[in-house]
Coordinates of C-alpha atoms in Angstrom, one line a residue:
X1 CA 159.1 147.3 150.5
X2 CA 158.8 145.2 153.7
X3 CA 156.2 142.4 153.7
X4 CA 154.6 143.8 150.6
X5 CA 157.3 141.9 148.8
X6 CA 155.5 138.7 149.6
X7 CA 153.1 139.5 146.7
X8 CA 155.9 138.7 144.4
X9 CA 155.3 135.0 145.2
X10 CA 151.8 135.2 143.9
X11 CA 148.5 136.9 144.6
X12 CA 147.4 134.2 147.1
X13 CA 150.7 134.4 149.2
X14 CA 150.0 135.5 152.7
X15 CA 151.4 135.6 156.2
X16 CA 150.1 133.3 158.9
X17 CA 151.8 133.8 162.2
X18 CA 155.1 135.1 163.6
X19 CA 157.8 132.5 164.4
X20 CA 160.7 132.6 166.8
X21 CA 163.7 133.7 164.8
X22 CA 167.1 135.5 164.9
X23 CA 167.2 139.0 166.4
X24 CA 168.2 140.4 163.0
X25 CA 165.1 139.3 161.1
X26 CA 161.3 139.2 161.2
X27 CA 160.3 135.6 160.6
X28 CA 156.7 134.3 159.8
X29 CA 155.0 131.2 158.7
X30 CA 153.5 132.0 155.3
X31 CA 151.3 130.2 152.8
X32 CA 152.5 129.9 149.1
X33 CA 150.2 128.2 146.7
X34 CA 148.4 126.4 149.5
X35 CA 151.7 125.2 151.1
X36 CA 153.1 126.3 154.4
X37 CA 156.5 127.9 154.1
X38 CA 158.7 130.3 156.1
X39 CA 159.3 133.9 155.2
X40 CA 162.3 135.8 156.6
X41 CA 162.5 139.5 156.2
X42 CA 165.7 141.3 157.0
X43 CA 168.1 144.0 155.8
X44 CA 170.9 141.8 154.3
X45 CA 172.1 143.1 150.9
X46 CA 171.4 141.0 147.8
X47 CA 175.0 139.6 147.6
X48 CA 174.7 138.3 151.1
X49 CA 171.4 136.6 150.4
X50 CA 172.6 135.2 147.1
X51 CA 175.5 133.5 149.0
X52 CA 173.1 132.0 151.5
X53 CA 170.7 130.8 148.8
X54 CA 173.5 129.2 146.8
X55 CA 174.8 127.4 149.9
X56 CA 171.4 126.0 150.8
X57 CA 170.7 124.9 147.2
X58 CA 174.1 123.2 147.1
X59 CA 173.5 121.3 150.4
X60 CA 170.0 120.3 149.2
X61 CA 171.5 118.9 146.0
X62 CA 174.0 116.9 148.1
X63 CA 171.3 115.3 150.1
X64 CA 171.2 117.4 153.3
X65 CA 167.9 118.4 154.8
X66 CA 167.9 122.2 154.8
X67 CA 165.3 125.0 154.2
X68 CA 165.5 125.6 150.4
X69 CA 164.6 129.0 149.0
X70 CA 161.3 129.0 147.1
X71 CA 161.6 131.2 144.0
X72 CA 159.1 133.7 142.8
X73 CA 157.2 132.8 139.6
X74 CA 159.9 134.7 137.6
X75 CA 162.7 132.9 139.4
X76 CA 163.9 135.3 142.0
X77 CA 165.1 133.8 145.3
X78 CA 164.7 136.9 147.3
X79 CA 163.0 140.3 146.9
X80 CA 163.6 143.4 149.0
X81 CA 165.3 141.5 151.8
X82 CA 162.6 138.8 151.9
X83 CA 163.5 135.1 151.4
X84 CA 160.8 132.4 151.4
X85 CA 162.0 128.9 152.3
X86 CA 160.5 125.4 152.7
X87 CA 159.1 124.6 156.2
X88 CA 161.0 122.1 158.2
X89 CA 159.1 119.7 160.4
X90 CA 160.4 118.2 163.6
X91 CA 161.6 119.3 167.1
X92 CA 164.8 120.2 168.9
X93 CA 167.4 117.6 170.1
X94 CA 166.6 116.5 173.7
X95 CA 169.0 113.7 174.4
X96 CA 172.8 113.1 174.2
X97 CA 172.3 110.7 171.2
X98 CA 170.2 113.3 169.4
X99 CA 173.0 115.8 169.8
X100 CA 175.4 113.3 168.4
X101 CA 173.2 113.1 165.3
X102 CA 173.5 116.9 165.1
X103 CA 177.3 116.7 165.3
X104 CA 177.3 114.1 162.4
X105 CA 175.1 116.5 160.4
X106 CA 177.4 119.4 161.0
X107 CA 180.4 117.3 159.9
X108 CA 178.6 116.5 156.7
X109 CA 178.1 120.3 156.1
X110 CA 181.8 120.9 156.7
X111 CA 182.8 118.1 154.4
X112 CA 180.6 119.4 151.6
X113 CA 181.8 123.0 151.8
X114 CA 185.6 122.8 151.9
X115 CA 187.1 125.8 150.0
X116 CA 183.6 127.5 149.9
X117 CA 184.0 131.3 149.2
X118 CA 183.4 133.7 152.1
X119 CA 180.0 135.3 152.6
X120 CA 180.2 138.8 151.1
X121 CA 181.2 141.4 153.7
X122 CA 182.0 138.8 156.4
X123 CA 185.2 138.0 158.1
X124 CA 186.4 134.8 159.6
X125 CA 187.9 134.5 163.1
X126 CA 191.4 134.4 161.5
X127 CA 190.6 137.5 159.4
X128 CA 189.6 139.4 162.6
X129 CA 193.1 139.0 164.0
X130 CA 193.9 142.0 161.9
X131 CA 190.6 143.4 160.5
X132 CA 188.3 145.3 162.9
X133 CA 184.9 145.0 161.2
X134 CA 182.9 142.4 159.4
X135 CA 179.1 142.4 159.0
X136 CA 177.8 142.5 162.6
X137 CA 181.2 142.6 164.2
X138 CA 182.9 145.9 165.1
X139 CA 185.9 145.4 167.3
X140 CA 186.4 149.1 167.7
X141 CA 183.3 149.1 169.9
X142 CA 184.8 146.7 172.4
X143 CA 187.2 147.5 175.2
X144 CA 190.8 147.0 174.0
X145 CA 191.4 144.4 176.6
X146 CA 188.4 142.4 175.4
X147 CA 189.6 142.6 171.8
X148 CA 193.0 141.3 172.9
X149 CA 191.3 138.3 174.6
X150 CA 189.1 137.5 171.6
X151 CA 192.0 137.7 169.2
X152 CA 194.1 135.5 171.5
X153 CA 191.3 132.9 171.4
X154 CA 191.0 133.1 167.6
X155 CA 194.7 132.9 167.1
X156 CA 194.7 129.3 168.5
X157 CA 192.6 128.3 165.4
X158 CA 195.2 129.5 162.9
X159 CA 196.2 127.0 160.3
X160 CA 192.9 124.9 160.6
X161 CA 191.0 123.9 157.5
X162 CA 188.0 126.3 156.8
X163 CA 184.6 125.6 155.3
X164 CA 181.1 126.9 155.6
X165 CA 179.8 126.9 159.2
X166 CA 176.2 127.2 160.4
X167 CA 177.2 129.8 163.0
X168 CA 174.7 128.9 165.8
X169 CA 174.0 125.2 165.9
X170 CA 174.2 124.8 169.7
X171 CA 170.9 126.7 169.9
X172 CA 168.2 123.9 170.0
X173 CA 165.8 126.2 168.3
X174 CA 167.9 126.0 165.2
X175 CA 167.5 122.2 164.9
X176 CA 164.5 120.3 163.5
X177 CA 164.7 116.6 164.1
X178 CA 162.6 113.6 163.1
X179 CA 163.3 109.9 163.5
X180 CA 165.1 109.7 160.2
X181 CA 166.7 113.1 159.6
X182 CA 168.3 116.3 161.1
X183 CA 167.6 119.7 159.6
X184 CA 169.6 122.8 160.4
X185 CA 167.5 126.0 160.1
X186 CA 168.2 129.7 160.5
X187 CA 171.4 130.1 158.3
X188 CA 171.5 133.9 158.9
X189 CA 174.9 133.6 160.7
X190 CA 176.4 131.1 158.3
X191 CA 179.8 132.1 156.9
X192 CA 183.2 130.5 156.2
X193 CA 185.4 129.7 159.2
X194 CA 187.0 126.9 161.2
X195 CA 184.6 124.0 161.6
X196 CA 185.4 123.4 165.3
X197 CA 183.4 126.6 166.0
X198 CA 180.3 124.7 165.0
X199 CA 181.2 121.7 167.2
X200 CA 180.9 123.3 170.7
X201 CA 177.8 121.3 171.4
X202 CA 176.0 120.2 174.6
X203 CA 177.7 117.2 176.3
X204 CA 180.6 117.6 173.9
X205 CA 178.4 115.7 171.4
X206 CA 181.0 116.1 168.7
X207 CA 183.5 114.1 170.9
X208 CA 186.3 116.7 170.6
X209 CA 189.3 115.9 172.7
X210 CA 189.8 118.0 175.8
X211 CA 192.3 120.4 174.2
X212 CA 190.4 120.9 170.9
X213 CA 187.1 121.4 172.8
X214 CA 188.7 124.1 175.1
X215 CA 190.2 125.9 172.1
X216 CA 186.9 125.8 170.2
X217 CA 184.9 126.8 173.2
X218 CA 187.1 129.8 173.9
X219 CA 187.0 130.9 170.3
X220 CA 183.2 130.4 170.1
X221 CA 182.6 132.5 173.2
X222 CA 184.9 135.2 171.8
X223 CA 182.9 135.2 168.5
X224 CA 179.5 135.5 170.4
X225 CA 180.9 138.4 172.4
X226 CA 182.1 140.3 169.4
X227 CA 178.9 139.7 167.3
X228 CA 176.5 140.9 170.1
X229 CA 178.6 143.5 171.8
X230 CA 177.4 145.3 174.0
X231 CA 174.5 143.5 175.6
X232 CA 174.2 141.2 178.7
X233 CA 174.7 138.1 176.7
X234 CA 177.9 139.3 175.1
X235 CA 179.3 140.5 178.4
X236 CA 178.7 137.0 179.9
X237 CA 180.3 135.3 176.9
X238 CA 183.4 137.6 177.0
X239 CA 183.7 136.6 180.7
X240 CA 184.3 133.0 179.6
X241 CA 187.3 134.0 177.4
X242 CA 190.4 133.7 179.4
X243 CA 192.7 136.7 179.8
X244 CA 196.1 136.5 178.3

């Protein structure tokens, strides 16, 4: 169906301009009933999108500033892989104090989603100690030595509390800040995992102690390598994961 699905939001719904988004989606500013919104078109299955929509609605009800799915007139939150969400004003964090506000926001996300169910089809870092595939991760495509390094990094997180994690909050492009609020956008990589994976931020803004930061940084690098394998970025990230 592609972008023709946008008609389901009304006859006056239209695309405006492409936006910078994740590699897995086509993201545009759109106009719905005269209001600017964001449309994201991808290939995620309905169960995956339903999980994301439910998470964002929950966080919105709990007072967090997140892009909320805008339903079609008949109540659907996505159609043919297209989800339309509220537009978030603001800019990226640019100072250490701004990144500390991001860390506080992430901790609120983690607090609000303890015992949240796993995103359909996804695996957590601890699941991947034994499983080989999960959504975009396919460990059979990686060199065995690289898989061993990744699993060793993830094993150090065993026993930690899990919750919903954003998945890529260290990317400044995924943050929209104003003077009075912090919004996390681009939830395409959100899933259930150990919260420390979200807290590997510039300048150690989350104030993790040295040991916890090292464990989280190694596990985060391993995750990035596995998700993106085999491109230049993933190879660089794997190089940061220490050998056994």
